[in-house]
Amino acid sequence: MSVPAPEYSVPAVDKALDILELLAEAPEPLSQTAIAEATGRSVGQLFRVLVTLERRGFLVRERGGGYLLGTRLFDLAHRHEPLRGLRAAALPIMHDLADEVRQSCNLAVLDGDRVRVVAQVESPADFGYRVRVGALFDAATTATGAVLRGAAEVVRADALQPGITDVVVAVRAPDGSTVAALTVPYVSTSFSTVAHEAVVARARAAVAAIGQRLGESMSDGAGVTTR
């Protein structure tokens, strides 16, 4: 007869993670009372956790008493070696791509069953579409998710934003595995001076260049993974 694995719980850690996850989704700062109500706990149960998270830089408290996320999580995420190596390889090429096609572009990886944006370069034109670094999208319904799940390239209308065509190409490691997806959310307006077909061709060239840089970094002993 199999014996179920023991369940371990650390209440203080659970409280801290609940607070961080709550504030990550909150559109505005939340008071201690609001945080307690949303997490199903009392203010007394959360007070020491809030103080500790604030002291460590994970939370910031505004003058009115509301809490919002600090920059500590962002800092830790960008110290993560695999993502740092991927971003270092991709960002210079992404800047060149944005300059050439006059459109923004972003880089994303799989995060469970979702797509996580890990790098973003804005369009140098007067008009463009921007995706926030750290944003999460459903991998099952997005063009970027389709590429991260195995498609080499997807070009189709964005499911959420009318007027935008997603140009998504896989970034591959030397072994052929997909490590990221490069997306150009192509905006067709009077500001779009580069034809759609040229954007697709340039995106293909960009991922080839990123893959080459990843190969060079791995040959130097700095492997790149995303999980």
GROMACS .gro file of C-alpha atoms in nm:
model
  227
    1MET     CA    1   0.000   0.000   0.000
    2SER     CA    2   0.143   0.335  -0.100
    3VAL     CA    3   0.191   0.596   0.168
    4PRO     CA    4   0.098   0.954   0.070
    5ALA     CA    5   0.386   1.197   0.076
    6PRO     CA    6   0.385   1.426   0.378
    7GLU     CA    7   0.264   1.779   0.329
    8TYR     CA    8   0.489   2.044   0.473
    9SER     CA    9   0.363   2.391   0.546
   10VAL     CA   10   0.549   2.699   0.661
   11PRO     CA   11   0.277   2.948   0.759
   12ALA     CA   12   0.499   3.257   0.745
   13VAL     CA   13   0.622   3.168   0.396
   14ASP     CA   14   0.266   3.104   0.280
   15LYS     CA   15   0.161   3.442   0.413
   16ALA     CA   16   0.451   3.619   0.242
   17LEU     CA   17   0.384   3.451  -0.094
   18ASP     CA   18   0.011   3.524  -0.071
   19ILE     CA   19   0.089   3.892  -0.013
   20LEU     CA   20   0.337   3.913  -0.301
   21GLU     CA   21   0.102   3.737  -0.543
   22LEU     CA   22  -0.188   3.958  -0.437
   23LEU     CA   23   0.004   4.284  -0.481
   24ALA     CA   24   0.146   4.169  -0.815
   25GLU     CA   25  -0.211   4.166  -0.949
   26ALA     CA   26  -0.341   4.472  -0.761
   27PRO     CA   27  -0.399   4.783  -0.979
   28GLU     CA   28  -0.329   5.016  -0.684
   29PRO     CA   29  -0.168   5.009  -0.337
   30LEU     CA   30  -0.357   4.806  -0.075
   31SER     CA   31  -0.394   4.879   0.295
   32GLN     CA   32  -0.319   4.624   0.566
   33THR     CA   33  -0.692   4.570   0.610
   34ALA     CA   34  -0.747   4.513   0.238
   35ILE     CA   35  -0.457   4.266   0.224
   36ALA     CA   36  -0.589   4.079   0.527
   37GLU     CA   37  -0.939   4.055   0.379
   38ALA     CA   38  -0.811   3.941   0.038
   39THR     CA   39  -0.589   3.669   0.187
   40GLY     CA   40  -0.843   3.551   0.445
   41ARG     CA   41  -0.630   3.645   0.745
   42SER     CA   42  -0.633   3.903   1.022
   43VAL     CA   43  -0.418   4.215   1.029
   44GLY     CA   44  -0.245   4.074   1.337
   45GLN     CA   45  -0.149   3.758   1.150
   46LEU     CA   46   0.009   3.957   0.867
   47PHE     CA   47   0.168   4.250   1.050
   48ARG     CA   48   0.514   4.099   1.108
   49VAL     CA   49   0.526   3.953   0.758
   50LEU     CA   50   0.444   4.293   0.606
   51VAL     CA   51   0.711   4.461   0.816
   52THR     CA   52   0.972   4.203   0.711
   53LEU     CA   53   0.882   4.225   0.341
   54GLU     CA   54   0.902   4.603   0.356
   55ARG     CA   55   1.238   4.596   0.537
   56ARG     CA   56   1.381   4.357   0.276
   57GLY     CA   57   1.265   4.573  -0.013
   58PHE     CA   58   0.994   4.342  -0.146
   59LEU     CA   59   0.722   4.591  -0.049
   60VAL     CA   60   0.700   4.968  -0.039
   61ARG     CA   61   0.452   5.151   0.183
   62GLU     CA   62   0.313   5.481   0.058
   63ARG     CA   63   0.242   5.780   0.278
   64GLY     CA   64  -0.124   5.688   0.291
   65GLY     CA   65  -0.033   5.347   0.434
   66GLY     CA   66  -0.100   5.140   0.124
   67TYR     CA   67   0.145   4.869   0.018
   68LEU     CA   68   0.276   4.799  -0.332
   69LEU     CA   69   0.552   4.581  -0.469
   70GLY     CA   70   0.906   4.712  -0.439
   71THR     CA   71   1.183   4.649  -0.691
   72ARG     CA   72   1.348   4.362  -0.505
   73LEU     CA   73   1.167   4.087  -0.699
   74PHE     CA   74   1.256   4.256  -1.027
   75ASP     CA   75   1.619   4.278  -0.919
   76LEU     CA   76   1.634   3.910  -0.823
   77ALA     CA   77   1.470   3.800  -1.148
   78HIS     CA   78   1.728   3.987  -1.352
   79ARG     CA   79   2.013   3.832  -1.156
   80HIS     CA   80   1.891   3.485  -1.255
   81GLU     CA   81   2.176   3.352  -1.471
   82PRO     CA   82   1.980   3.173  -1.748
   83LEU     CA   83   1.759   3.476  -1.816
   84ARG     CA   84   2.051   3.714  -1.784
   85GLY     CA   85   2.244   3.522  -2.049
   86LEU     CA   86   1.942   3.510  -2.278
   87ARG     CA   87   1.874   3.881  -2.239
   88ALA     CA   88   2.239   3.968  -2.291
   89ALA     CA   89   2.243   3.774  -2.617
   90ALA     CA   90   1.911   3.910  -2.742
   91LEU     CA   91   1.885   4.275  -2.643
   92PRO     CA   92   2.148   4.426  -2.877
   93ILE     CA   93   1.991   4.243  -3.171
   94MET     CA   94   1.642   4.342  -3.059
   95HIS     CA   95   1.746   4.708  -3.053
   96ASP     CA   96   1.878   4.679  -3.409
   97LEU     CA   97   1.555   4.506  -3.514
   98ALA     CA   98   1.335   4.777  -3.362
   99ASP     CA   99   1.543   5.048  -3.530
  100GLU     CA  100   1.523   4.880  -3.870
  101VAL     CA  101   1.154   4.788  -3.880
  102ARG     CA  102   1.029   5.086  -3.674
  103GLN     CA  103   0.826   4.855  -3.453
  104SER     CA  104   0.859   4.734  -3.096
  105CYS     CA  105   0.964   4.378  -3.019
  106ASN     CA  106   0.971   4.154  -2.714
  107LEU     CA  107   1.123   3.828  -2.598
  108ALA     CA  108   0.929   3.565  -2.404
  109VAL     CA  109   0.979   3.224  -2.244
  110LEU     CA  110   0.744   2.958  -2.112
  111ASP     CA  111   0.649   2.992  -1.746
  112GLY     CA  112   0.443   2.683  -1.673
  113ASP     CA  113   0.134   2.704  -1.893
  114ARG     CA  114   0.184   3.075  -1.954
  115VAL     CA  115   0.408   3.304  -2.155
  116ARG     CA  116   0.639   3.537  -1.961
  117VAL     CA  117   0.783   3.847  -2.130
  118VAL     CA  118   1.148   3.882  -2.024
  119ALA     CA  119   1.271   4.162  -2.252
  120GLN     CA  120   1.112   4.448  -2.442
  121VAL     CA  121   1.241   4.712  -2.683
  122GLU     CA  122   1.013   4.999  -2.778
  123SER     CA  123   0.957   5.128  -3.127
  124PRO     CA  124   1.170   5.430  -3.219
  125ALA     CA  125   0.876   5.563  -3.421
  126ASP     CA  126   0.623   5.808  -3.280
  127PHE     CA  127   0.367   5.530  -3.246
  128GLY     CA  128   0.405   5.169  -3.134
  129TYR     CA  129   0.272   4.886  -2.920
  130ARG     CA  130   0.445   4.810  -2.592
  131VAL     CA  131   0.434   4.496  -2.376
  132ARG     CA  132   0.547   4.521  -2.014
  133VAL     CA  133   0.846   4.313  -1.905
  134GLY     CA  134   0.716   4.050  -1.665
  135ALA     CA  135   0.371   4.036  -1.826
  136LEU     CA  136   0.203   3.695  -1.840
  137PHE     CA  137  -0.017   3.561  -2.120
  138ASP     CA  138  -0.197   3.234  -2.182
  139ALA     CA  139   0.030   3.003  -2.382
  140ALA     CA  140  -0.268   2.813  -2.526
  141THR     CA  141  -0.427   3.111  -2.700
  142THR     CA  142  -0.139   3.333  -2.809
  143ALA     CA  143   0.085   3.320  -3.115
  144THR     CA  144   0.389   3.347  -2.888
  145GLY     CA  145   0.266   3.047  -2.689
  146ALA     CA  146   0.225   2.845  -3.008
  147VAL     CA  147   0.588   2.911  -3.100
  148LEU     CA  148   0.716   2.830  -2.753
  149ARG     CA  149   0.525   2.502  -2.767
  150GLY     CA  150   0.684   2.388  -3.090
  151ALA     CA  151   0.588   2.597  -3.391
  152ALA     CA  152   0.886   2.753  -3.567
  153GLU     CA  153   0.702   3.064  -3.679
  154VAL     CA  154   0.354   3.211  -3.646
  155VAL     CA  155   0.219   3.521  -3.819
  156ARG     CA  156  -0.141   3.602  -3.736
  157ALA     CA  157  -0.377   3.867  -3.604
  158ASP     CA  158  -0.342   3.928  -3.231
  159ALA     CA  159  -0.622   3.762  -3.035
  160LEU     CA  160  -0.655   4.051  -2.790
  161GLN     CA  161  -0.554   4.368  -2.975
  162PRO     CA  162  -0.736   4.457  -3.301
  163GLY     CA  163  -0.512   4.605  -3.570
  164ILE     CA  164  -0.201   4.420  -3.455
  165THR     CA  165  -0.042   4.129  -3.638
  166ASP     CA  166   0.187   3.916  -3.423
  167VAL     CA  167   0.507   3.813  -3.601
  168VAL     CA  168   0.659   3.542  -3.380
  169VAL     CA  169   0.973   3.340  -3.452
  170ALA     CA  170   1.142   3.075  -3.237
  171VAL     CA  171   1.482   3.143  -3.083
  172ARG     CA  172   1.669   2.814  -3.084
  173ALA     CA  173   1.968   2.684  -2.892
  174PRO     CA  174   2.249   2.505  -3.080
  175ASP     CA  175   2.080   2.169  -3.009
  176GLY     CA  176   1.766   2.288  -3.191
  177SER     CA  177   1.549   2.331  -2.883
  178THR     CA  178   1.332   2.642  -2.853
  179VAL     CA  179   1.453   2.859  -2.567
  180ALA     CA  180   1.248   3.173  -2.634
  181ALA     CA  181   1.018   3.345  -2.881
  182LEU     CA  182   1.083   3.680  -3.045
  183THR     CA  183   0.762   3.871  -3.114
  184VAL     CA  184   0.710   4.181  -3.323
  185PRO     CA  185   0.354   4.311  -3.260
  186TYR     CA  186   0.323   4.471  -3.603
  187VAL     CA  187   0.108   4.784  -3.604
  188SER     CA  188  -0.018   4.879  -3.949
  189THR     CA  189  -0.068   5.256  -3.950
  190SER     CA  190   0.062   5.558  -4.138
  191PHE     CA  191   0.364   5.535  -3.907
  192SER     CA  192   0.450   5.189  -4.042
  193THR     CA  193   0.719   5.267  -4.298
  194VAL     CA  194   0.846   4.908  -4.332
  195ALA     CA  195   0.632   4.654  -4.517
  196HIS     CA  196   0.494   4.359  -4.326
  197GLU     CA  197   0.688   4.106  -4.537
  198ALA     CA  198   1.014   4.284  -4.461
  199VAL     CA  199   0.939   4.272  -4.088
  200VAL     CA  200   0.892   3.895  -4.106
  201ALA     CA  201   1.222   3.852  -4.293
  202ARG     CA  202   1.408   4.075  -4.049
  203ALA     CA  203   1.264   3.890  -3.748
  204ARG     CA  204   1.391   3.562  -3.894
  205ALA     CA  205   1.737   3.712  -3.933
  206ALA     CA  206   1.725   3.845  -3.577
  207VAL     CA  207   1.650   3.507  -3.418
  208ALA     CA  208   1.928   3.349  -3.623
  209ALA     CA  209   2.168   3.611  -3.486
  210ILE     CA  210   2.044   3.557  -3.130
  211GLY     CA  211   2.088   3.182  -3.169
  212GLN     CA  212   2.443   3.234  -3.289
  213ARG     CA  213   2.523   3.449  -2.987
  214LEU     CA  214   2.372   3.188  -2.757
  215GLY     CA  215   2.593   2.924  -2.918
  216GLU     CA  216   2.900   3.139  -2.867
  217SER     CA  217   2.814   3.195  -2.500
  218MET     CA  218   2.758   2.823  -2.446
  219SER     CA  219   3.090   2.737  -2.608
  220ASP     CA  220   3.250   2.971  -2.356
  221GLY     CA  221   3.100   2.763  -2.076
  222ALA     CA  222   2.798   2.981  -1.995
  223GLY     CA  223   2.501   2.757  -2.075
  224VAL     CA  224   2.161   2.915  -2.133
  225THR     CA  225   1.837   2.753  -2.019
  226THR     CA  226   1.497   2.896  -1.938
  227ARG     CA  227   1.360   2.648  -1.684
   0.00000   0.00000   0.00000
